[in-house]
Amino acid sequence: MLLKQIILKSIKMNKLLLVLLLTSAMLQAQTVVEPDSTGVAKANDSLVMQQAVKRDTLKPFKRYKAEGVSAVVGEYVILDSDIDKAYVEMQSQGMSIEDITRCQLMGKLMEDKLYAHQAQQDSILVPDAEINGMIDQQLQYMISELGSEEKVAAYYRKDNIADLKKELFEANKSIKLASLMQQKVIEKVEVTPEEVRTFFFSIPEEERPVFGAEIEIAQIVIDPEVTKQAIDEVIARLNAIRADIIDNGSSFATKAVLYSKDPGSASKGGLYQGVRRDSPWAKEFKDQAFSLLEGEISEPFETEFGWHILYVEKIRGQEVDVRHILMFPEVSQKSIDEAQKKIEDIKTEIENGEITFAEAARKYSDDKETRNNGGQLVNPITFDTKFDLTKMDPTLSAQVYNLKEGQVSEIFTDRDRTGKSSLKILTVTKKYPEHKANYANDYERIKQLALREKQIKVINKWQNEKIKDTYISINQDYQDCDFAGDWLKK
């Protein structure tokens, strides 16, 4: 029973965290609450409650008022609409809401606000530039998915992108503060080998977990050759655009809209705001951004994404606003045919036993990250070489699902986020069938479960201590909820 409770609690916590992250773009900026002279917190702007009462009067059949206050945690307000939006966002993402109650969502929201509140009390700071960088990446992804800033704003029911940015800033900052605070609470929590052993053998044998089937995968990647002629042609196109802007006064932004292949910035004239030296951009991109004067345009330069020219629009202290145009060299059909022939020959050599898959990967593969390791892939979530078949990327899973150990997949084409195509073959280097937990073979997994149990205990203890010292007010509608923490201070 102990393990079952830990796993269920972990699943619920992770599921609710995902919901709140998906909902972050839709949450309203929180109203600041300050204690009055008697120590009782009140909203700075009483219009929130007045508007809620007004809406309730106009629509009395609604059980939850659109802007009704559900709870106050420290200086943060949680609105009924925050929970409503969580449900809407879950449904829009195709997630089931049948097993998630308002009480559960309320509990998770209050936990996050308690962490954020305590982070401020402990002077944990999150630079605005870091949040702005996160927002830029989020918006780039949204625009690439929906097509334009206007469509993104409409999707999130905002009048314009500026309003959405404001809400994203508040939501991201709150989530980041909560994350940093939780990390601080559990950063020193460790488990000893004896604690792991005690944890495992305290679980009745019939209740020990069953671990799903896993596999280890290796790959060989062949990139069609980009010829010098194709590179020269893209450089010439960028130089022609640059000359037209400098010599004839053409608009860089207009050129970016017309010609840039960057889906994250083309629709807004190639604009990226608030680029910092520590921003997650390619080194070559940042080198150009911080080597030019305001108003200057770079010569064409290359990054892993393609070829660029960059215009410095505004220098603001340690931040730079830039515009860029991205282009890719054209890959000829001849290069594609040659890459296809090369990978077919490699596959034949492996299947005939002339060379092992690992040797072929080291000798032929164009993927720098995996070729020196015999093509072995690393799970980006767990950082080991095992992949759970039920949690793999669908594209990857489809290629290896029916392969036996040592069998080579069919050749397939894979495209990265820039649209660049590569030819690949995969092999399953090891299969691990579904099995009941074994202390010797599954020690690392068991250790993680034991650590999670200990972290949950530490978090619960910290949470209940901070609840006692924090102003908390919960709407009557939630007084009967069975919260994990002592939020009702009974």
Tab-separated table of C-alpha atoms in Angstrom:
chain	number	residue	atom	x	y	z
A	1	MET	CA	0.000	0.000	0.000
A	2	LEU	CA	2.855	2.375	0.808
A	3	LEU	CA	4.313	2.243	-2.688
A	4	LYS	CA	0.882	2.545	-4.269
A	5	GLN	CA	0.218	5.736	-2.295
A	6	ILE	CA	3.585	7.201	-3.301
A	7	ILE	CA	3.085	6.422	-6.978
A	8	LEU	CA	-0.486	7.732	-6.988
A	9	LYS	CA	0.549	10.903	-5.206
A	10	SER	CA	3.444	11.461	-7.612
A	11	ILE	CA	1.169	10.878	-10.609
A	12	LYS	CA	-1.411	13.337	-9.285
A	13	MET	CA	1.210	15.981	-8.519
A	14	ASN	CA	2.819	15.633	-11.961
A	15	LYS	CA	-0.543	15.614	-13.726
A	16	LEU	CA	-1.714	18.748	-11.954
A	17	LEU	CA	1.598	20.489	-12.544
A	18	LEU	CA	1.246	19.787	-16.276
A	19	VAL	CA	-2.275	21.203	-16.221
A	20	LEU	CA	-1.114	24.395	-14.556
A	21	LEU	CA	1.783	24.810	-16.980
A	22	LEU	CA	-0.605	24.404	-19.918
A	23	THR	CA	-2.912	26.934	-18.312
A	24	SER	CA	-0.205	29.479	-17.555
A	25	ALA	CA	-0.883	31.484	-20.700
A	26	MET	CA	-4.529	31.910	-19.718
A	27	LEU	CA	-4.215	32.804	-16.052
A	28	GLN	CA	-5.044	36.364	-15.114
A	29	ALA	CA	-2.431	38.584	-13.427
A	30	GLN	CA	-2.905	38.146	-9.691
A	31	THR	CA	-4.314	40.955	-7.553
A	32	VAL	CA	-1.943	42.034	-4.782
A	33	VAL	CA	-3.346	41.644	-1.310
A	34	GLU	CA	-2.051	43.488	1.716
A	35	PRO	CA	-2.882	43.045	5.380
A	36	ASP	CA	-4.752	45.890	7.058
A	37	SER	CA	-3.990	47.183	10.527
A	38	THR	CA	-5.764	44.230	12.127
A	39	GLY	CA	-3.640	41.732	10.207
A	40	VAL	CA	-6.482	40.668	7.893
A	41	ALA	CA	-5.613	40.735	4.221
A	42	LYS	CA	-7.766	42.678	1.786
A	43	ALA	CA	-7.637	43.237	-1.967
A	44	ASN	CA	-6.137	46.559	-3.025
A	45	ASP	CA	-8.825	46.981	-5.596
A	46	SER	CA	-12.276	46.268	-4.192
A	47	LEU	CA	-13.666	46.469	-7.727
A	48	VAL	CA	-12.735	42.796	-8.152
A	49	MET	CA	-15.341	41.758	-5.610
A	50	GLN	CA	-17.819	44.406	-6.760
A	51	GLN	CA	-17.581	43.170	-10.326
A	52	ALA	CA	-17.933	39.579	-9.180
A	53	VAL	CA	-21.099	40.453	-7.244
A	54	LYS	CA	-22.458	42.336	-10.234
A	55	ARG	CA	-21.829	39.408	-12.585
A	56	ASP	CA	-23.432	37.034	-10.121
A	57	THR	CA	-26.494	39.262	-9.915
A	58	LEU	CA	-26.830	39.360	-13.677
A	59	LYS	CA	-26.332	35.585	-14.038
A	60	PRO	CA	-27.574	33.976	-10.809
A	61	PHE	CA	-27.716	30.491	-12.345
A	62	LYS	CA	-23.891	30.382	-12.509
A	63	ARG	CA	-22.518	28.559	-9.488
A	64	TYR	CA	-18.985	29.975	-9.968
A	65	LYS	CA	-18.715	33.685	-10.545
A	66	ALA	CA	-16.445	34.670	-13.420
A	67	GLU	CA	-14.179	36.770	-11.217
A	68	GLY	CA	-15.102	35.345	-7.807
A	69	VAL	CA	-12.201	35.016	-5.382
A	70	SER	CA	-11.619	31.357	-4.493
A	71	ALA	CA	-8.679	31.857	-2.151
A	72	VAL	CA	-6.014	34.260	-0.956
A	73	VAL	CA	-2.532	32.926	-0.183
A	74	GLY	CA	-0.191	35.564	1.184
A	75	GLU	CA	-0.238	38.299	-1.423
A	76	TYR	CA	-1.713	36.164	-4.191
A	77	VAL	CA	-5.357	35.833	-5.182
A	78	ILE	CA	-6.752	32.720	-6.854
A	79	LEU	CA	-9.907	33.355	-8.874
A	80	ASP	CA	-12.681	30.943	-9.747
A	81	SER	CA	-11.909	31.729	-13.381
A	82	ASP	CA	-8.352	30.407	-12.924
A	83	ILE	CA	-9.787	26.980	-12.185
A	84	ASP	CA	-12.367	27.282	-14.973
A	85	LYS	CA	-9.614	28.139	-17.457
A	86	ALA	CA	-7.581	25.160	-16.291
A	87	TYR	CA	-10.458	22.880	-17.258
A	88	VAL	CA	-10.936	24.626	-20.625
A	89	GLU	CA	-7.239	24.374	-21.422
A	90	MET	CA	-7.124	20.700	-20.428
A	91	GLN	CA	-10.006	19.932	-22.763
A	92	SER	CA	-8.424	21.926	-25.603
A	93	GLN	CA	-5.307	19.775	-25.178
A	94	GLY	CA	-7.362	16.600	-25.405
A	95	MET	CA	-6.863	15.706	-21.747
A	96	SER	CA	-9.540	13.986	-19.680
A	97	ILE	CA	-10.979	16.062	-16.840
A	98	GLU	CA	-13.169	13.316	-15.400
A	99	ASP	CA	-10.791	12.400	-12.577
A	100	ILE	CA	-9.615	15.915	-11.708
A	101	THR	CA	-11.771	17.848	-9.255
A	102	ARG	CA	-11.942	21.553	-8.545
A	103	CYS	CA	-10.607	20.765	-5.076
A	104	GLN	CA	-7.499	19.145	-6.579
A	105	LEU	CA	-6.844	22.076	-8.902
A	106	MET	CA	-7.436	24.506	-6.048
A	107	GLY	CA	-4.984	22.612	-3.849
A	108	LYS	CA	-2.267	22.703	-6.512
A	109	LEU	CA	-2.835	26.391	-7.226
A	110	MET	CA	-2.576	27.186	-3.511
A	111	GLU	CA	0.642	25.148	-3.232
A	112	ASP	CA	2.194	27.095	-6.119
A	113	LYS	CA	1.129	30.429	-4.633
A	114	LEU	CA	2.534	29.432	-1.234
A	115	TYR	CA	5.864	28.591	-2.853
A	116	ALA	CA	5.883	31.871	-4.784
A	117	HIS	CA	4.927	33.849	-1.674
A	118	GLN	CA	7.637	32.202	0.410
A	119	ALA	CA	10.191	32.708	-2.370
A	120	GLN	CA	9.597	36.432	-2.093
A	121	GLN	CA	9.895	36.254	1.697
A	122	ASP	CA	13.233	34.464	1.276
A	123	SER	CA	14.383	37.066	-1.287
A	124	ILE	CA	14.624	34.558	-4.127
A	125	LEU	CA	14.882	36.670	-7.261
A	126	VAL	CA	14.059	35.892	-10.869
A	127	PRO	CA	15.502	38.450	-13.329
A	128	ASP	CA	12.870	40.015	-15.581
A	129	ALA	CA	15.171	39.344	-18.543
A	130	GLU	CA	15.019	35.606	-17.846
A	131	ILE	CA	11.204	35.677	-17.813
A	132	ASN	CA	11.141	37.780	-20.985
A	133	GLY	CA	13.423	35.241	-22.661
A	134	MET	CA	11.024	32.440	-21.705
A	135	ILE	CA	8.089	34.449	-23.069
A	136	ASP	CA	9.898	35.080	-26.355
A	137	GLN	CA	10.460	31.352	-26.819
A	138	GLN	CA	6.844	30.559	-25.917
A	139	LEU	CA	5.539	33.139	-28.379
A	140	GLN	CA	7.866	31.912	-31.108
A	141	TYR	CA	6.455	28.418	-30.687
A	142	MET	CA	2.853	29.674	-30.566
A	143	ILE	CA	3.345	31.757	-33.710
A	144	SER	CA	4.973	28.851	-35.532
A	145	GLU	CA	1.945	26.704	-34.628
A	146	LEU	CA	-0.836	29.252	-35.289
A	147	GLY	CA	0.700	31.440	-37.987
A	148	SER	CA	0.704	35.005	-36.653
A	149	GLU	CA	0.668	37.178	-33.522
A	150	GLU	CA	-2.949	38.110	-34.211
A	151	LYS	CA	-4.023	34.458	-34.310
A	152	VAL	CA	-2.127	33.718	-31.085
A	153	ALA	CA	-3.797	36.650	-29.299
A	154	ALA	CA	-7.216	35.550	-30.570
A	155	TYR	CA	-6.613	31.938	-29.496
A	156	TYR	CA	-5.932	33.092	-25.928
A	157	ARG	CA	-8.851	35.539	-26.080
A	158	LYS	CA	-6.705	38.677	-25.908
A	159	ASP	CA	-7.156	41.932	-27.806
A	160	ASN	CA	-3.473	42.091	-28.722
A	161	ILE	CA	-0.133	40.381	-28.174
A	162	ALA	CA	0.925	42.960	-25.550
A	163	ASP	CA	-1.918	41.887	-23.236
A	164	LEU	CA	-0.941	38.245	-23.665
A	165	LYS	CA	2.700	39.055	-22.903
A	166	LYS	CA	1.652	40.788	-19.683
A	167	GLU	CA	-0.253	37.717	-18.510
A	168	LEU	CA	2.496	35.366	-19.620
A	169	PHE	CA	4.983	37.412	-17.607
A	170	GLU	CA	2.967	37.153	-14.368
A	171	ALA	CA	2.208	33.453	-14.874
A	172	ASN	CA	5.785	32.517	-15.785
A	173	LYS	CA	7.273	34.497	-12.922
A	174	SER	CA	4.923	32.886	-10.398
A	175	ILE	CA	5.703	29.400	-11.733
A	176	LYS	CA	9.463	30.080	-11.761
A	177	LEU	CA	9.413	31.390	-8.187
A	178	ALA	CA	7.434	28.354	-7.067
A	179	SER	CA	9.866	26.023	-8.831
A	180	LEU	CA	12.932	27.670	-7.283
A	181	MET	CA	11.362	27.583	-3.826
A	182	GLN	CA	10.471	23.907	-4.115
A	183	GLN	CA	13.998	23.120	-5.317
A	184	LYS	CA	15.362	24.934	-2.283
A	185	VAL	CA	13.124	22.923	0.044
A	186	ILE	CA	14.287	19.548	-1.298
A	187	GLU	CA	17.788	20.340	-2.589
A	188	LYS	CA	19.519	18.662	0.362
A	189	VAL	CA	17.221	15.635	0.534
A	190	GLU	CA	19.135	12.427	-0.148
A	191	VAL	CA	18.621	8.724	0.477
A	192	THR	CA	21.249	6.287	1.676
A	193	PRO	CA	21.598	2.757	0.288
A	194	GLU	CA	20.178	1.455	3.563
A	195	GLU	CA	17.123	3.723	3.228
A	196	VAL	CA	16.584	2.429	-0.314
A	197	ARG	CA	16.849	-1.152	0.894
A	198	THR	CA	14.467	-0.532	3.801
A	199	PHE	CA	12.008	1.208	1.483
A	200	PHE	CA	11.950	-1.636	-1.044
A	201	PHE	CA	11.653	-4.530	1.385
A	202	SER	CA	8.923	-2.740	3.333
A	203	ILE	CA	6.698	-3.143	0.273
A	204	PRO	CA	4.754	-6.433	0.275
A	205	GLU	CA	5.902	-8.592	-2.634
A	206	GLU	CA	2.456	-8.641	-4.222
A	207	GLU	CA	2.410	-4.835	-4.245
A	208	ARG	CA	5.834	-4.229	-5.761
A	209	PRO	CA	5.662	-2.214	-8.989
A	210	VAL	CA	5.787	-3.672	-12.461
A	211	PHE	CA	8.157	-1.767	-14.715
A	212	GLY	CA	7.132	-1.470	-18.363
A	213	ALA	CA	9.076	-2.714	-21.341
A	214	GLU	CA	12.121	-0.640	-22.272
A	215	ILE	CA	14.588	-0.597	-25.145
A	216	GLU	CA	17.964	0.885	-26.017
A	217	ILE	CA	18.332	2.378	-29.499
A	218	ALA	CA	21.184	3.414	-31.770
A	219	GLN	CA	21.027	5.443	-34.980
A	220	ILE	CA	23.006	6.266	-38.096
A	221	VAL	CA	22.276	9.617	-39.729
A	222	ILE	CA	23.253	10.622	-43.252
A	223	ASP	CA	22.748	14.253	-44.277
A	224	PRO	CA	22.449	15.052	-48.005
A	225	GLU	CA	25.496	17.101	-48.943
A	226	VAL	CA	25.029	20.836	-49.259
A	227	THR	CA	27.206	21.888	-52.167
A	228	LYS	CA	29.471	24.921	-52.216
A	229	GLN	CA	27.389	26.262	-55.099
A	230	ALA	CA	24.204	26.092	-52.986
A	231	ILE	CA	25.965	27.892	-50.105
A	232	ASP	CA	27.325	30.558	-52.455
A	233	GLU	CA	23.837	31.101	-53.860
A	234	VAL	CA	22.218	31.659	-50.442
A	235	ILE	CA	25.055	34.006	-49.423
A	236	ALA	CA	24.560	35.944	-52.663
A	237	ARG	CA	20.817	36.273	-51.985
A	238	LEU	CA	21.460	37.564	-48.478
A	239	ASN	CA	24.089	40.009	-49.757
A	240	ALA	CA	21.644	41.306	-52.372
A	241	ILE	CA	19.004	41.891	-49.691
A	242	ARG	CA	21.589	43.592	-47.447
A	243	ALA	CA	22.720	45.881	-50.289
A	244	ASP	CA	19.134	46.853	-51.132
A	245	ILE	CA	18.525	47.842	-47.516
A	246	ILE	CA	21.792	49.802	-47.133
A	247	ASP	CA	21.950	51.420	-50.589
A	248	ASN	CA	18.259	51.945	-51.336
A	249	GLY	CA	16.746	52.318	-47.894
A	250	SER	CA	14.523	49.241	-48.160
A	251	SER	CA	12.903	48.014	-44.969
A	252	PHE	CA	14.696	45.165	-43.178
A	253	ALA	CA	11.406	44.181	-41.519
A	254	THR	CA	9.625	43.929	-44.873
A	255	LYS	CA	12.438	41.833	-46.324
A	256	ALA	CA	12.236	39.500	-43.313
A	257	VAL	CA	8.483	39.038	-43.789
A	258	LEU	CA	9.016	38.247	-47.471
A	259	TYR	CA	12.123	36.080	-47.383
A	260	SER	CA	13.046	34.806	-43.886
A	261	LYS	CA	12.552	31.080	-43.264
A	262	ASP	CA	12.381	31.509	-39.480
A	263	PRO	CA	8.756	30.695	-38.495
A	264	GLY	CA	9.222	32.265	-35.071
A	265	SER	CA	10.071	35.752	-36.289
A	266	ALA	CA	9.303	36.170	-40.008
A	267	SER	CA	5.736	37.380	-39.416
A	268	LYS	CA	6.992	40.158	-37.119
A	269	GLY	CA	9.738	41.367	-39.416
A	270	GLY	CA	12.456	39.102	-38.023
A	271	LEU	CA	12.268	40.783	-34.613
A	272	TYR	CA	13.722	39.291	-31.436
A	273	GLN	CA	13.709	41.554	-28.400
A	274	GLY	CA	15.825	41.411	-25.256
A	275	VAL	CA	18.676	39.230	-26.537
A	276	ARG	CA	21.288	38.850	-23.784
A	277	ARG	CA	24.741	37.301	-23.745
A	278	ASP	CA	23.389	34.488	-21.562
A	279	SER	CA	20.290	33.946	-23.739
A	280	PRO	CA	19.861	30.467	-25.280
A	281	TRP	CA	20.809	31.584	-28.796
A	282	ALA	CA	23.500	30.161	-31.052
A	283	LYS	CA	26.945	31.558	-30.183
A	284	GLU	CA	27.448	32.951	-33.688
A	285	PHE	CA	24.086	34.761	-33.459
A	286	LYS	CA	24.991	36.417	-30.133
A	287	ASP	CA	28.489	37.291	-31.370
A	288	GLN	CA	26.950	39.279	-34.239
A	289	ALA	CA	24.277	40.868	-32.024
A	290	PHE	CA	26.862	42.253	-29.590
A	291	SER	CA	29.558	43.207	-32.090
A	292	LEU	CA	27.445	45.617	-34.157
A	293	LEU	CA	26.444	49.195	-33.449
A	294	GLU	CA	22.824	50.261	-33.384
A	295	GLY	CA	21.534	50.449	-36.973
A	296	GLU	CA	24.264	48.223	-38.446
A	297	ILE	CA	23.626	45.101	-40.520
A	298	SER	CA	25.947	42.089	-40.365
A	299	GLU	CA	27.546	40.281	-43.255
A	300	PRO	CA	25.973	36.843	-43.933
A	301	PHE	CA	26.980	34.326	-41.255
A	302	GLU	CA	26.229	30.685	-40.522
A	303	THR	CA	24.748	28.934	-37.482
A	304	GLU	CA	23.510	25.363	-37.056
A	305	PHE	CA	20.095	26.614	-38.274
A	306	GLY	CA	21.216	28.100	-41.595
A	307	TRP	CA	22.569	31.384	-42.965
A	308	HIS	CA	21.597	34.801	-41.547
A	309	ILE	CA	21.986	38.521	-41.794
A	310	LEU	CA	21.284	40.441	-38.594
A	311	TYR	CA	20.248	44.041	-37.932
A	312	VAL	CA	20.711	45.676	-34.518
A	313	GLU	CA	17.594	47.743	-33.941
A	314	LYS	CA	18.095	48.879	-30.344
A	315	ILE	CA	20.770	48.526	-27.661
A	316	ARG	CA	19.324	48.672	-24.152
A	317	GLY	CA	22.115	48.202	-21.624
A	318	GLN	CA	22.826	44.474	-21.463
A	319	GLU	CA	20.000	43.667	-23.876
A	320	VAL	CA	19.789	44.059	-27.644
A	321	ASP	CA	16.735	44.120	-29.905
A	322	VAL	CA	17.589	42.574	-33.270
A	323	ARG	CA	15.976	41.573	-36.539
A	324	HIS	CA	17.314	38.767	-38.693
A	325	ILE	CA	16.661	37.003	-41.964
A	326	LEU	CA	17.275	33.250	-42.105
A	327	MET	CA	17.786	31.259	-45.308
A	328	PHE	CA	18.771	27.669	-46.100
A	329	PRO	CA	20.926	26.446	-48.983
A	330	GLU	CA	18.919	24.366	-51.424
A	331	VAL	CA	19.700	20.649	-51.382
A	332	SER	CA	19.814	19.241	-54.898
A	333	GLN	CA	18.059	16.044	-55.917
A	334	LYS	CA	21.485	14.675	-56.831
A	335	SER	CA	22.653	15.129	-53.210
A	336	ILE	CA	19.492	13.455	-51.920
A	337	ASP	CA	19.980	10.494	-54.296
A	338	GLU	CA	23.629	10.131	-53.251
A	339	ALA	CA	22.685	10.173	-49.541
A	340	GLN	CA	20.002	7.535	-50.220
A	341	LYS	CA	22.536	5.307	-52.003
A	342	LYS	CA	25.083	5.755	-49.203
A	343	ILE	CA	22.720	4.760	-46.411
A	344	GLU	CA	21.393	1.804	-48.429
A	345	ASP	CA	24.974	0.530	-48.819
A	346	ILE	CA	25.638	0.994	-45.090
A	347	LYS	CA	22.466	-0.931	-44.212
A	348	THR	CA	23.484	-3.756	-46.556
A	349	GLU	CA	26.982	-3.966	-45.008
A	350	ILE	CA	25.492	-4.220	-41.514
A	351	GLU	CA	22.911	-6.849	-42.482
A	352	ASN	CA	25.592	-8.920	-44.272
A	353	GLY	CA	27.745	-8.902	-41.152
A	354	GLU	CA	30.571	-6.978	-42.814
A	355	ILE	CA	30.482	-4.279	-40.113
A	356	THR	CA	28.648	-3.830	-36.832
A	357	PHE	CA	26.056	-1.107	-36.405
A	358	ALA	CA	28.232	0.660	-33.799
A	359	GLU	CA	31.288	0.569	-36.076
A	360	ALA	CA	29.217	1.907	-38.976
A	361	ALA	CA	27.876	4.731	-36.811
A	362	ARG	CA	31.389	5.767	-35.785
A	363	LYS	CA	32.620	5.555	-39.391
A	364	TYR	CA	29.715	7.027	-41.359
A	365	SER	CA	27.113	8.837	-39.229
A	366	ASP	CA	26.791	12.608	-39.629
A	367	ASP	CA	25.251	13.074	-36.166
A	368	LYS	CA	28.020	14.492	-33.975
A	369	GLU	CA	26.204	13.847	-30.701
A	370	THR	CA	25.837	10.078	-31.139
A	371	ARG	CA	28.392	8.807	-33.650
A	372	ASN	CA	31.317	8.568	-31.201
A	373	ASN	CA	29.125	6.448	-28.925
A	374	GLY	CA	28.290	3.966	-31.654
A	375	GLY	CA	25.076	5.843	-32.459
A	376	GLN	CA	23.572	5.177	-29.007
A	377	LEU	CA	20.658	7.501	-28.214
A	378	VAL	CA	20.241	9.052	-24.769
A	379	ASN	CA	16.789	9.558	-23.286
A	380	PRO	CA	16.406	13.372	-22.927
A	381	ILE	CA	14.127	12.939	-19.891
A	382	THR	CA	16.041	10.399	-17.805
A	383	PHE	CA	19.494	11.004	-19.360
A	384	ASP	CA	20.185	7.271	-19.574
A	385	THR	CA	19.997	4.977	-22.597
A	386	LYS	CA	16.673	3.288	-21.808
A	387	PHE	CA	13.395	4.338	-23.439
A	388	ASP	CA	9.957	3.350	-22.180
A	389	LEU	CA	8.066	2.166	-25.262
A	390	THR	CA	4.823	3.738	-24.015
A	391	LYS	CA	6.422	7.162	-23.520
A	392	MET	CA	8.615	7.459	-26.586
A	393	ASP	CA	8.247	10.026	-29.334
A	394	PRO	CA	5.613	8.526	-31.681
A	395	THR	CA	7.845	8.943	-34.752
A	396	LEU	CA	10.693	7.089	-33.073
A	397	SER	CA	8.408	4.451	-31.578
A	398	ALA	CA	6.858	3.653	-34.963
A	399	GLN	CA	10.282	2.834	-36.428
A	400	VAL	CA	11.469	0.479	-33.658
A	401	TYR	CA	8.321	-0.967	-32.094
A	402	ASN	CA	8.459	-4.293	-33.952
A	403	LEU	CA	12.246	-4.606	-34.261
A	404	LYS	CA	14.101	-7.461	-32.623
A	405	GLU	CA	17.465	-6.943	-30.906
A	406	GLY	CA	20.119	-6.258	-33.542
A	407	GLN	CA	17.605	-5.831	-36.359
A	408	VAL	CA	18.003	-2.717	-38.525
A	409	SER	CA	15.016	-0.515	-39.333
A	410	GLU	CA	13.922	0.580	-42.764
A	411	ILE	CA	15.461	3.813	-44.047
A	412	PHE	CA	13.319	6.828	-43.233
A	413	THR	CA	13.478	10.602	-43.619
A	414	ASP	CA	13.527	12.795	-40.522
A	415	ARG	CA	13.115	16.581	-40.484
A	416	ASP	CA	14.379	18.897	-37.756
A	417	ARG	CA	12.746	22.156	-36.637
A	418	THR	CA	14.408	24.116	-39.447
A	419	GLY	CA	12.967	21.790	-42.068
A	420	LYS	CA	16.334	20.206	-42.811
A	421	SER	CA	15.987	16.559	-43.902
A	422	SER	CA	18.216	13.656	-42.917
A	423	LEU	CA	18.130	9.956	-43.757
A	424	LYS	CA	18.235	7.545	-40.811
A	425	ILE	CA	18.371	3.919	-39.841
A	426	LEU	CA	17.850	2.630	-36.295
A	427	THR	CA	18.555	-0.549	-34.406
A	428	VAL	CA	17.449	-1.925	-31.044
A	429	THR	CA	20.626	-2.703	-29.098
A	430	LYS	CA	18.851	-4.095	-26.036
A	431	LYS	CA	15.309	-4.995	-24.975
A	432	TYR	CA	14.085	-5.102	-21.387
A	433	PRO	CA	10.740	-6.906	-21.039
A	434	GLU	CA	8.028	-5.829	-18.626
A	435	HIS	CA	8.846	-7.212	-15.166
A	436	LYS	CA	8.166	-6.923	-11.463
A	437	ALA	CA	10.671	-4.727	-9.623
A	438	ASN	CA	13.891	-6.487	-8.695
A	439	TYR	CA	16.110	-4.912	-6.039
A	440	ALA	CA	19.397	-5.773	-7.758
A	441	ASN	CA	18.438	-5.049	-11.378
A	442	ASP	CA	16.201	-2.023	-10.769
A	443	TYR	CA	18.130	-0.327	-7.972
A	444	GLU	CA	18.248	3.103	-9.629
A	445	ARG	CA	14.489	3.151	-10.248
A	446	ILE	CA	13.787	1.989	-6.707
A	447	LYS	CA	16.160	4.638	-5.402
A	448	GLN	CA	14.172	7.315	-7.245
A	449	LEU	CA	10.920	6.052	-5.678
A	450	ALA	CA	12.502	6.076	-2.224
A	451	LEU	CA	13.860	9.570	-2.807
A	452	ARG	CA	10.461	10.753	-4.018
A	453	GLU	CA	8.804	9.415	-0.879
A	454	LYS	CA	11.299	11.245	1.317
A	455	GLN	CA	10.906	14.467	-0.693
A	456	ILE	CA	7.114	14.285	-0.350
A	457	LYS	CA	7.461	13.993	3.428
A	458	VAL	CA	9.838	16.972	3.551
A	459	ILE	CA	7.566	19.039	1.293
A	460	ASN	CA	4.457	18.210	3.356
A	461	LYS	CA	6.237	19.147	6.583
A	462	TRP	CA	7.515	22.435	5.117
A	463	GLN	CA	4.136	23.218	3.604
A	464	ASN	CA	2.192	22.758	6.829
A	465	GLU	CA	4.720	24.861	8.743
A	466	LYS	CA	4.430	27.716	6.239
A	467	ILE	CA	0.627	27.465	6.098
A	468	LYS	CA	0.543	28.262	9.825
A	469	ASP	CA	2.614	31.425	9.281
A	470	THR	CA	0.904	32.674	6.095
A	471	TYR	CA	-2.360	34.549	5.703
A	472	ILE	CA	-4.773	32.187	3.935
A	473	SER	CA	-8.429	32.725	3.190
A	474	ILE	CA	-10.488	30.098	1.349
A	475	ASN	CA	-13.943	30.666	-0.133
A	476	GLN	CA	-16.836	28.820	1.527
A	477	ASP	CA	-17.317	26.748	-1.645
A	478	TYR	CA	-14.055	24.920	-0.868
A	479	GLN	CA	-14.404	24.445	2.879
A	480	ASP	CA	-15.365	20.778	2.436
A	481	CYS	CA	-12.390	19.886	0.235
A	482	ASP	CA	-10.051	17.180	1.457
A	483	PHE	CA	-6.780	19.019	0.818
A	484	ALA	CA	-3.429	17.255	1.229
A	485	GLY	CA	-2.165	20.130	3.395
A	486	ASP	CA	-3.759	21.833	6.377
A	487	TRP	CA	-5.059	24.700	4.253
A	488	LEU	CA	-8.272	25.068	6.245
A	489	LYS	CA	-6.251	25.285	9.507
A	490	LYS	CA	-8.626	22.987	11.343
